[in-house]
Every structure is written in C-alpha cells, then in structure tokens.
mmCIF file of C-alpha atoms and ligand atoms in Angstrom:
data_model
loop_
_atom_site.group_PDB
_atom_site.id
_atom_site.type_symbol
_atom_site.label_atom_id
_atom_site.label_comp_id
_atom_site.label_asym_id
_atom_site.label_seq_id
_atom_site.Cartn_x
_atom_site.Cartn_y
_atom_site.Cartn_z
ATOM 1 C CA MET A 1 102.621 94.724 90.482
ATOM 2 C CA THR A 2 101.010 93.251 92.956
ATOM 3 C CA PHE A 3 101.771 94.137 96.427
ATOM 4 C CA VAL A 4 101.755 91.394 99.241
ATOM 5 C CA ILE A 5 101.211 92.712 103.137
ATOM 6 C CA THR A 6 102.638 89.580 105.792
ATOM 7 C CA GLU A 7 102.202 90.822 109.252
ATOM 8 C CA GLY A 8 101.673 94.467 108.547
ATOM 9 C CA TRP A 9 104.596 94.943 105.577
ATOM 10 C CA PHE A 10 104.342 95.154 101.759
ATOM 11 C CA LEU A 11 107.099 92.396 100.641
ATOM 12 C CA GLY A 12 110.034 93.335 98.544
ATOM 13 C CA VAL A 13 110.072 97.344 99.147
ATOM 14 C CA GLU A 14 111.990 99.276 100.794
ATOM 15 C CA HIS A 15 111.749 99.516 104.318
ATOM 16 C CA CYS A 16 113.116 102.588 106.247
ATOM 17 C CA LEU A 17 111.963 102.184 109.653
ATOM 18 C CA SER A 18 110.181 105.344 111.892
ATOM 19 C CA PRO A 19 110.097 105.311 115.685
ATOM 20 C CA ASN A 20 107.155 107.656 115.622
ATOM 21 C CA TYR A 21 104.604 104.999 116.168
ATOM 22 C CA GLY A 22 102.585 103.125 119.060
ATOM 23 C CA GLU A 23 99.828 100.894 119.358
ATOM 24 C CA ARG A 24 96.646 100.803 118.073
ATOM 25 C CA PRO A 25 93.731 100.749 120.786
ATOM 26 C CA ASP A 26 92.685 96.803 121.751
ATOM 27 C CA GLY A 27 90.469 95.420 119.365
ATOM 28 C CA VAL A 28 90.139 98.469 116.923
ATOM 29 C CA ASP A 29 88.935 97.740 113.578
ATOM 30 C CA ILE A 30 91.715 99.284 110.748
ATOM 31 C CA SER A 31 88.869 100.696 108.896
ATOM 32 C CA LEU A 32 89.904 103.652 107.143
ATOM 33 C CA LEU A 33 92.765 104.850 104.350
ATOM 34 C CA VAL A 34 94.338 108.813 104.853
ATOM 35 C CA ILE A 35 95.725 109.857 101.408
ATOM 36 C CA HIS A 36 98.226 112.534 102.058
ATOM 37 C CA ASN A 37 101.248 114.174 100.151
ATOM 38 C CA ILE A 38 104.671 115.389 101.469
ATOM 39 C CA SER A 39 107.915 117.597 100.191
ATOM 40 C CA LEU A 40 110.613 118.690 101.662
ATOM 41 C CA PRO A 41 111.648 121.691 101.359
ATOM 42 C CA PRO A 42 107.925 122.103 99.878
ATOM 43 C CA GLY A 43 108.061 121.450 96.145
ATOM 44 C CA GLU A 44 111.452 119.708 95.727
ATOM 45 C CA TYR A 45 111.735 115.571 95.079
ATOM 46 C CA GLU A 46 113.558 112.606 95.614
ATOM 47 C CA ASN A 47 116.562 113.853 97.924
ATOM 48 C CA GLY A 48 116.259 111.442 100.731
ATOM 49 C CA CYS A 49 114.737 114.661 103.359
ATOM 50 C CA ILE A 50 111.339 113.044 103.872
ATOM 51 C CA GLN A 51 113.101 109.748 104.722
ATOM 52 C CA ARG A 52 114.844 111.585 107.476
ATOM 53 C CA PHE A 53 112.160 113.402 108.415
ATOM 54 C CA PHE A 54 110.300 110.464 109.635
ATOM 55 C CA THR A 55 113.148 108.842 111.067
ATOM 56 C CA ASN A 56 113.794 112.098 113.576
ATOM 57 C CA LYS A 57 116.951 112.630 111.378
ATOM 58 C CA LEU A 58 115.846 115.908 109.759
ATOM 59 C CA ASP A 59 119.046 118.119 109.907
ATOM 60 C CA ALA A 60 117.300 121.534 111.378
ATOM 61 C CA ASP A 61 119.927 123.865 109.672
ATOM 62 C CA ALA A 62 119.912 122.741 106.316
ATOM 63 C CA HIS A 63 117.094 124.749 105.053
ATOM 64 C CA PRO A 64 114.926 127.479 106.982
ATOM 65 C CA TYR A 65 111.384 125.135 106.730
ATOM 66 C CA PHE A 66 113.571 122.453 108.455
ATOM 67 C CA ALA A 67 113.701 124.458 111.338
ATOM 68 C CA GLU A 68 110.316 125.271 112.073
ATOM 69 C CA ILE A 69 109.704 121.136 111.687
ATOM 70 C CA ALA A 70 112.398 119.217 112.517
ATOM 71 C CA HIS A 71 111.509 118.486 116.387
ATOM 72 C CA LEU A 72 108.260 117.170 115.216
ATOM 73 C CA GLN A 73 107.773 113.289 115.584
ATOM 74 C CA VAL A 74 105.709 111.759 112.873
ATOM 75 C CA SER A 75 105.197 109.403 110.650
ATOM 76 C CA ALA A 76 103.531 107.465 107.719
ATOM 77 C CA HIS A 77 103.362 104.254 107.020
ATOM 78 C CA ALA A 78 104.325 104.500 104.224
ATOM 79 C CA LEU A 79 105.700 106.878 101.062
ATOM 80 C CA ILE A 80 104.876 106.706 96.845
ATOM 81 C CA THR A 81 107.995 108.712 95.512
ATOM 82 C CA ARG A 82 107.525 110.895 92.355
ATOM 83 C CA SER A 83 108.910 107.828 90.619
ATOM 84 C CA GLY A 84 106.141 105.580 92.014
ATOM 85 C CA GLU A 85 108.626 103.665 94.056
ATOM 86 C CA LEU A 86 106.448 102.579 97.490
ATOM 87 C CA ILE A 87 109.057 102.912 101.100
ATOM 88 C CA GLN A 88 107.279 101.601 104.091
ATOM 89 C CA PHE A 89 108.380 103.450 107.494
ATOM 90 C CA VAL A 90 105.370 101.918 110.091
ATOM 91 C CA ASP A 91 103.849 98.304 110.389
ATOM 92 C CA LEU A 92 100.887 98.627 109.234
ATOM 93 C CA ASN A 93 99.261 97.128 112.675
ATOM 94 C CA LYS A 94 100.587 99.797 114.269
ATOM 95 C CA ARG A 95 99.642 103.678 114.974
ATOM 96 C CA ALA A 96 101.134 105.470 112.432
ATOM 97 C CA TRP A 97 101.334 109.767 113.526
ATOM 98 C CA HIS A 98 100.476 111.234 110.375
ATOM 99 C CA ALA A 99 96.616 112.443 110.721
ATOM 100 C CA GLY A 100 96.908 114.972 114.247
ATOM 101 C CA ARG A 101 94.227 116.405 115.211
ATOM 102 C CA SER A 102 91.282 114.604 113.205
ATOM 103 C CA CYS A 103 87.679 113.074 112.507
ATOM 104 C CA PHE A 104 85.987 111.202 109.969
ATOM 105 C CA ALA A 105 82.110 109.859 110.113
ATOM 106 C CA GLY A 106 81.820 111.217 113.398
ATOM 107 C CA VAL A 107 84.852 109.321 115.180
ATOM 108 C CA GLU A 108 88.075 111.269 116.481
ATOM 109 C CA GLU A 109 91.505 110.159 116.383
ATOM 110 C CA CYS A 110 92.121 108.610 113.277
ATOM 111 C CA ASN A 111 95.445 107.702 113.696
ATOM 112 C CA ASP A 112 93.543 104.715 116.006
ATOM 113 C CA TYR A 113 92.021 103.080 112.911
ATOM 114 C CA SER A 114 93.537 104.261 110.020
ATOM 115 C CA ILE A 115 96.553 103.776 107.392
ATOM 116 C CA GLY A 116 98.332 106.493 106.507
ATOM 117 C CA ILE A 117 99.572 107.087 102.626
ATOM 118 C CA GLU A 118 101.809 109.914 101.653
ATOM 119 C CA LEU A 119 102.033 110.816 97.909
ATOM 120 C CA GLU A 120 105.060 112.819 97.371
ATOM 121 C CA GLY A 121 103.872 116.239 95.842
ATOM 122 C CA THR A 122 101.977 119.405 96.827
ATOM 123 C CA ASP A 123 98.523 120.332 96.583
ATOM 124 C CA CYS A 124 99.677 122.215 93.644
ATOM 125 C CA ASP A 125 102.062 119.936 91.561
ATOM 126 C CA PRO A 126 100.056 117.228 89.153
ATOM 127 C CA TYR A 127 101.075 114.011 90.613
ATOM 128 C CA THR A 128 102.869 111.289 88.171
ATOM 129 C CA ASP A 129 101.322 108.476 86.471
ATOM 130 C CA ALA A 130 103.725 106.407 88.179
ATOM 131 C CA GLN A 131 102.176 107.462 91.281
ATOM 132 C CA TYR A 132 98.675 106.785 90.479
ATOM 133 C CA ARG A 133 99.743 103.287 89.511
ATOM 134 C CA THR A 134 101.278 102.436 92.576
ATOM 135 C CA LEU A 135 98.952 104.027 95.042
ATOM 136 C CA SER A 136 96.211 102.243 92.999
ATOM 137 C CA GLN A 137 97.912 99.082 93.751
ATOM 138 C CA VAL A 138 99.113 99.149 96.842
ATOM 139 C CA THR A 139 95.536 100.445 97.962
ATOM 140 C CA GLN A 140 94.217 97.119 96.087
ATOM 141 C CA ALA A 141 96.528 94.892 98.670
ATOM 142 C CA ILE A 142 95.535 97.205 101.646
ATOM 143 C CA MET A 143 91.592 96.475 100.882
ATOM 144 C CA HIS A 144 92.127 93.024 100.586
ATOM 145 C CA HIS A 145 94.147 92.725 103.566
ATOM 146 C CA TYR A 146 91.630 94.738 105.727
ATOM 147 C CA PRO A 147 88.504 94.254 104.344
ATOM 148 C CA SER A 148 86.427 97.098 106.270
ATOM 149 C CA ILE A 149 88.278 100.005 104.230
ATOM 150 C CA THR A 150 86.272 100.254 101.427
ATOM 151 C CA LEU A 151 85.831 102.579 98.928
ATOM 152 C CA ASP A 152 83.992 104.742 100.710
ATOM 153 C CA ARG A 153 86.609 104.294 103.531
ATOM 154 C CA ILE A 154 89.433 106.215 101.605
ATOM 155 C CA THR A 155 89.560 109.602 102.341
ATOM 156 C CA GLY A 156 92.380 112.676 102.109
ATOM 157 C CA HIS A 157 93.947 114.197 104.938
ATOM 158 C CA SER A 158 92.045 117.472 104.470
ATOM 159 C CA ASP A 159 88.624 115.764 104.619
ATOM 160 C CA ILE A 160 89.220 114.657 108.118
ATOM 161 C CA ALA A 161 91.078 117.596 109.647
ATOM 162 C CA PRO A 162 89.138 120.861 107.568
ATOM 163 C CA GLY A 163 90.816 123.928 108.006
ATOM 164 C CA ARG A 164 93.738 122.457 109.478
ATOM 165 C CA LYS A 165 95.442 120.507 106.591
ATOM 166 C CA THR A 166 94.902 120.746 102.744
ATOM 167 C CA ASP A 167 97.086 117.939 101.586
ATOM 168 C CA PRO A 168 96.266 115.857 99.316
ATOM 169 C CA GLY A 169 95.360 119.210 97.670
ATOM 170 C CA GLU A 170 93.442 120.254 94.340
ATOM 171 C CA SER A 171 96.390 118.143 92.228
ATOM 172 C CA PHE A 172 94.835 115.262 93.520
ATOM 173 C CA ASP A 173 92.462 113.517 90.672
ATOM 174 C CA TRP A 174 90.045 111.469 93.250
ATOM 175 C CA THR A 175 88.044 110.329 90.321
ATOM 176 C CA ARG A 176 91.070 108.704 88.338
ATOM 177 C CA PHE A 177 92.163 106.831 91.551
ATOM 178 C CA LEU A 178 88.865 105.952 92.849
ATOM 179 C CA GLN A 179 87.801 104.547 88.980
ATOM 180 C CA ALA A 180 91.150 102.965 88.722
ATOM 181 C CA LEU A 181 89.937 100.734 91.964
ATOM 182 C CA GLN A 182 86.475 100.285 90.525
ATOM 183 C CA ARG A 183 88.183 99.140 87.266
ATOM 184 C CA ALA A 184 90.719 96.781 89.296
ATOM 185 C CA ALA A 185 87.111 95.307 91.428
ATOM 186 C CA VAL A 186 85.426 94.481 88.214
ATOM 187 C CA SER A 187 88.593 92.508 86.766
ATOM 188 C CA GLU A 188 88.573 90.776 89.314
ATOM 189 C CA ARG A 189 85.116 89.966 89.370
ATOM 190 C CA GLU A 190 85.299 88.885 85.724
HETATM 191 ZN ZN1 LIG B 201 98.868 114.614 105.563
#
C-alpha cells in the first residue's frame, strides 16, 4: 500500500481526532520522525483504549493503570495497531504532544519539529510483520512529503528522552526497519 498525505492527513485511513495538539513554531522545519510504543493496559491490544486515551476519554475507573494516566493530555500523530492498521490523530503539520522533555542533536523540544508515530506494543513483545510493513510504507510517505526527515533523522523516544523513556524498546528491530527503507529507496531509483 502506498500512503498519500494531503494537507497533513493520510488519505483513506481512520482519523480519530485528538484535541491534544498545538501550532508548531513559525517557520519550523519538520525534520525528525520519532518512533514510540504504547499499549493500554500495558501488553493488551486492539481494545480501543489508545484511541480513548488520545481523545481524553479514557475511563480512569476501568483499570488501575488508567487511574494514573487518564488525566494526561497527550497524543501522537498516528498509531499503527498490531494488525498494521494506521490510525491518525493529529494533522502532521500541527504539533502533537508525544515526546515531552526531549532533545535530538542538541535541539530541545522535539515536539516542535517532529512527527510522532506510535506502534501498538511493549518494549518486550515482538512487533508484528504487519506493523513493520505499515511503518515502512508510512515512513516512506513521510520522507517524501517532508524531505528534511532523512534516514539519520529517524529516532526512538528512548533516544531523545534517555533515562525517562524506554520505547520503542528492545523489541523494535531497527535494522529490519531501516533496511526496508533502504531497499525501498534503491528500488525507487532503479
Ligand atoms: Zn513514547
């Protein structure tokens, strides 16, 4: 599947609009892709809780963990579910609230200039083949649309918030992901 981005939105995918975003600083260059993981409750999948969390509708009473996080106002631009489905929450041209206190190559506040993609998962559960496939296709679309996002400007949340965040975790196979992107770039040139 080839993903198409028009005015900050992926066409033909589910849009689940989050109110948790703001404007990016004037003139900012969107130049970083941040990979995350999330699952709610941790290790449980495909139950709609992430969609509720990012739209401030998580039921604090439904699970002890939810009581700790339900008050947080956070988001990511998009989520890739275990089955490889892409769900978009925030316009890519807006500032989603995914990175928190963070720094990449000496520049703080990564939310200002990055796109955040969540993989439904944990630091230890292997991600699914469908997730790698969708992530590679989504990333190719993002790199086309935002050419300042180059291979060396794709990072993990744990890399921009070390000591505070661990995602996407040991379970994420960076080599597999980056090689898929390199293969796609080569076949495009041929
Ligand atoms: Zn994260």
